[in-house]
């Protein structure tokens, strides 16, 4: 099987930036449409009880937790965005990691935009949530949240399966070599 060469730093950054902008735009457009077209705090059935819209402005985190420390969420989102940008510039060479981190960055920026620009103002703005799937979870969320949660699961899976940011795959041999103190650990470049 032929392996692909790793992405160049600029290419990884471009992939991450484009995906982040697309997700950010989709999130903000969906929130604007929800604000313009949905009645506040009233259930609007879309697919019966499987999918409903319910417009709320969330001052806290998931399940409205931490309403009194909204500014901490703003700082946390900014730090996560900064880490992703740092990784994009310095470490990411894997196409799969670039896609996952780009989509994650877009979700983070979507909610960070709300925290910074929406009422009651910087840095305690309320996040616009409007998607409800009561059969799945008792939470109301938004497009950014979907990308944040699904991409965090993807990050966990990439780590679990041993795919490194540079596109090499961690193998038992490489783990054993690293544990023994070998600097040059063998790896599988097969999935970049």
Coordinates of C-alpha atoms in Angstrom, one line a residue:
X1 CA 0.0 0.0 0.0
X2 CA 1.4 3.4 -1.0
X3 CA 1.7 5.9 1.8
X4 CA 1.1 9.6 1.4
X5 CA 3.8 12.1 2.2
X6 CA 3.0 14.3 5.2
X7 CA 1.4 17.7 4.8
X8 CA 3.7 20.6 4.7
X9 CA 3.2 23.1 7.6
X10 CA 1.4 25.7 5.4
X11 CA -0.9 23.0 3.9
X12 CA -1.9 21.8 7.3
X13 CA -2.6 25.3 8.5
X14 CA -4.6 26.1 5.4
X15 CA -6.8 22.9 5.8
X16 CA -7.4 23.8 9.5
X17 CA -8.2 27.4 8.8
X18 CA -10.6 26.7 5.9
X19 CA -12.5 24.1 7.9
X20 CA -12.6 26.4 11.0
X21 CA -14.0 29.3 9.0
X22 CA -16.7 27.0 7.3
X23 CA -17.8 25.7 10.7
X24 CA -17.8 29.1 12.3
X25 CA -19.8 30.6 9.5
X26 CA -22.3 27.7 9.6
X27 CA -22.7 28.0 13.3
X28 CA -23.2 31.8 13.3
X29 CA -25.6 31.7 10.4
X30 CA -27.7 29.0 12.1
X31 CA -27.7 31.0 15.3
X32 CA -28.8 34.1 13.4
X33 CA -31.6 32.2 11.7
X34 CA -32.7 30.8 15.0
X35 CA -32.8 34.2 16.7
X36 CA -34.7 35.7 13.7
X37 CA -37.2 32.9 13.3
X38 CA -37.8 31.0 16.5
X39 CA -39.9 32.1 19.5
X40 CA -37.8 32.2 22.7
X41 CA -38.1 29.3 25.1
X42 CA -40.9 27.5 23.2
X43 CA -40.7 24.1 21.7
X44 CA -40.9 24.0 17.9
X45 CA -41.3 20.4 16.7
X46 CA -39.2 19.6 13.6
X47 CA -39.4 15.8 13.6
X48 CA -41.9 15.2 16.3
X49 CA -40.0 14.6 19.6
X50 CA -36.9 13.3 17.8
X51 CA -35.7 16.8 16.8
X52 CA -37.0 20.1 18.2
X53 CA -36.0 23.7 18.2
X54 CA -36.0 25.5 21.5
X55 CA -34.3 28.9 21.5
X56 CA -32.4 29.8 24.7
X57 CA -29.4 32.0 25.5
X58 CA -27.1 30.0 27.7
X59 CA -24.9 32.0 30.2
X60 CA -23.2 28.8 31.4
X61 CA -21.6 25.7 30.0
X62 CA -23.4 22.4 29.3
X63 CA -26.7 22.2 31.1
X64 CA -26.3 25.9 32.1
X65 CA -23.7 24.9 34.7
X66 CA -21.3 27.7 35.9
X67 CA -23.6 30.7 35.1
X68 CA -21.7 32.9 37.5
X69 CA -18.2 32.2 36.0
X70 CA -19.0 32.7 32.3
X71 CA -15.7 34.6 31.9
X72 CA -13.8 31.4 32.7
X73 CA -15.4 29.7 29.7
X74 CA -14.3 32.6 27.5
X75 CA -10.7 32.1 28.8
X76 CA -10.9 28.3 28.3
X77 CA -12.2 28.6 24.8
X78 CA -9.5 31.1 23.9
X79 CA -6.8 28.8 25.3
X80 CA -8.2 25.8 23.4
X81 CA -8.2 27.9 20.2
X82 CA -4.7 29.0 20.8
X83 CA -3.5 25.4 21.4
X84 CA -5.1 24.3 18.2
X85 CA -3.5 27.2 16.2
X86 CA -0.1 26.4 17.8
X87 CA -0.4 22.7 16.9
X88 CA -1.5 23.6 13.3
X89 CA 1.6 25.8 12.9
X90 CA 4.2 23.6 14.6
X91 CA 3.2 19.9 14.7
X92 CA 0.3 18.8 12.5
X93 CA 1.3 17.0 9.3
X94 CA -1.5 14.4 9.2
X95 CA -4.4 15.1 6.9
X96 CA -6.8 13.4 9.4
X97 CA -5.5 15.4 12.3
X98 CA -5.8 18.6 10.2
X99 CA -9.5 17.9 9.4
X100 CA -10.3 17.0 13.0
X101 CA -8.6 20.0 14.5
X102 CA -10.0 22.3 11.9
X103 CA -13.6 21.2 12.6
X104 CA -12.9 21.4 16.4
X105 CA -11.4 24.9 16.1
X106 CA -14.5 26.0 14.1
X107 CA -16.8 24.8 16.9
X108 CA -14.7 26.5 19.6
X109 CA -14.6 29.7 17.7
X110 CA -18.4 29.6 17.2
X111 CA -19.1 29.5 21.0
X112 CA -16.2 31.9 21.7
X113 CA -17.7 34.4 19.3
X114 CA -21.0 34.3 21.3
X115 CA -19.0 34.8 24.6
X116 CA -17.2 37.8 23.2
X117 CA -19.9 39.5 21.0
X118 CA -23.4 38.6 22.3
X119 CA -25.3 40.2 25.1
X120 CA -24.7 40.9 27.9
X121 CA -21.3 41.6 26.4
X122 CA -17.6 40.8 26.5
X123 CA -16.5 38.3 28.0
X124 CA -19.7 37.1 29.5
X125 CA -21.9 36.8 26.4
X126 CA -24.6 34.1 26.3
X127 CA -24.3 31.3 23.9
X128 CA -27.3 30.8 21.6
X129 CA -28.6 27.3 21.8
X130 CA -31.6 26.0 19.9
X131 CA -31.3 22.3 19.0
X132 CA -33.0 19.8 21.2
X133 CA -33.1 16.0 20.9
X134 CA -34.9 14.9 24.1
X135 CA -34.7 11.2 23.2
X136 CA -30.9 11.4 23.1
X137 CA -30.0 13.9 25.9
X138 CA -31.7 16.4 28.0
X139 CA -29.7 19.3 26.7
X140 CA -30.2 22.1 24.2
X141 CA -27.2 22.8 22.0
X142 CA -26.0 24.4 18.8
X143 CA -24.0 23.7 15.6
X144 CA -20.7 24.6 17.3
X145 CA -21.5 22.1 20.2
X146 CA -22.1 19.3 17.7
X147 CA -18.6 19.9 16.2
X148 CA -16.9 20.3 19.6
X149 CA -18.3 17.0 21.0
X150 CA -17.9 14.9 17.8
X151 CA -14.4 16.2 17.2
X152 CA -13.3 15.6 20.8
X153 CA -14.5 12.0 20.4
X154 CA -12.5 11.9 17.2
X155 CA -9.4 13.2 19.0
X156 CA -9.8 10.5 21.6
X157 CA -10.1 7.9 18.9
X158 CA -7.0 9.1 17.0
X159 CA -5.0 9.0 20.2
X160 CA -6.4 5.6 21.1
X161 CA -5.5 4.2 17.7
X162 CA -2.0 5.7 18.0
X163 CA -2.1 8.2 15.1
X164 CA 0.4 10.9 15.8
X165 CA 0.1 14.6 14.8
X166 CA 2.8 14.1 12.2
X167 CA 0.9 11.2 10.6
X168 CA 3.0 8.4 11.9
X169 CA 1.3 5.5 13.7
X170 CA 2.4 4.5 17.2
X171 CA 3.1 0.7 17.2
X172 CA 4.0 -1.7 20.0
X173 CA 7.5 -1.6 18.8
X174 CA 7.7 2.2 18.9
X175 CA 6.1 2.2 22.4
X176 CA 8.6 -0.4 23.6
X177 CA 11.5 1.5 22.1
X178 CA 10.4 4.8 23.7
X179 CA 9.9 3.1 27.0
X180 CA 13.5 1.7 26.8
X181 CA 14.8 5.2 26.1
X182 CA 15.4 4.8 22.4
X183 CA 15.3 8.2 20.8
X184 CA 14.7 7.0 17.3
X185 CA 11.5 4.9 17.8
X186 CA 10.3 3.0 14.7
X187 CA 6.8 4.0 13.5
X188 CA 4.5 3.2 10.7
X189 CA 4.2 6.0 8.2
X190 CA 1.3 4.2 6.4
X191 CA -1.6 6.6 7.3
X192 CA -0.8 10.2 6.9

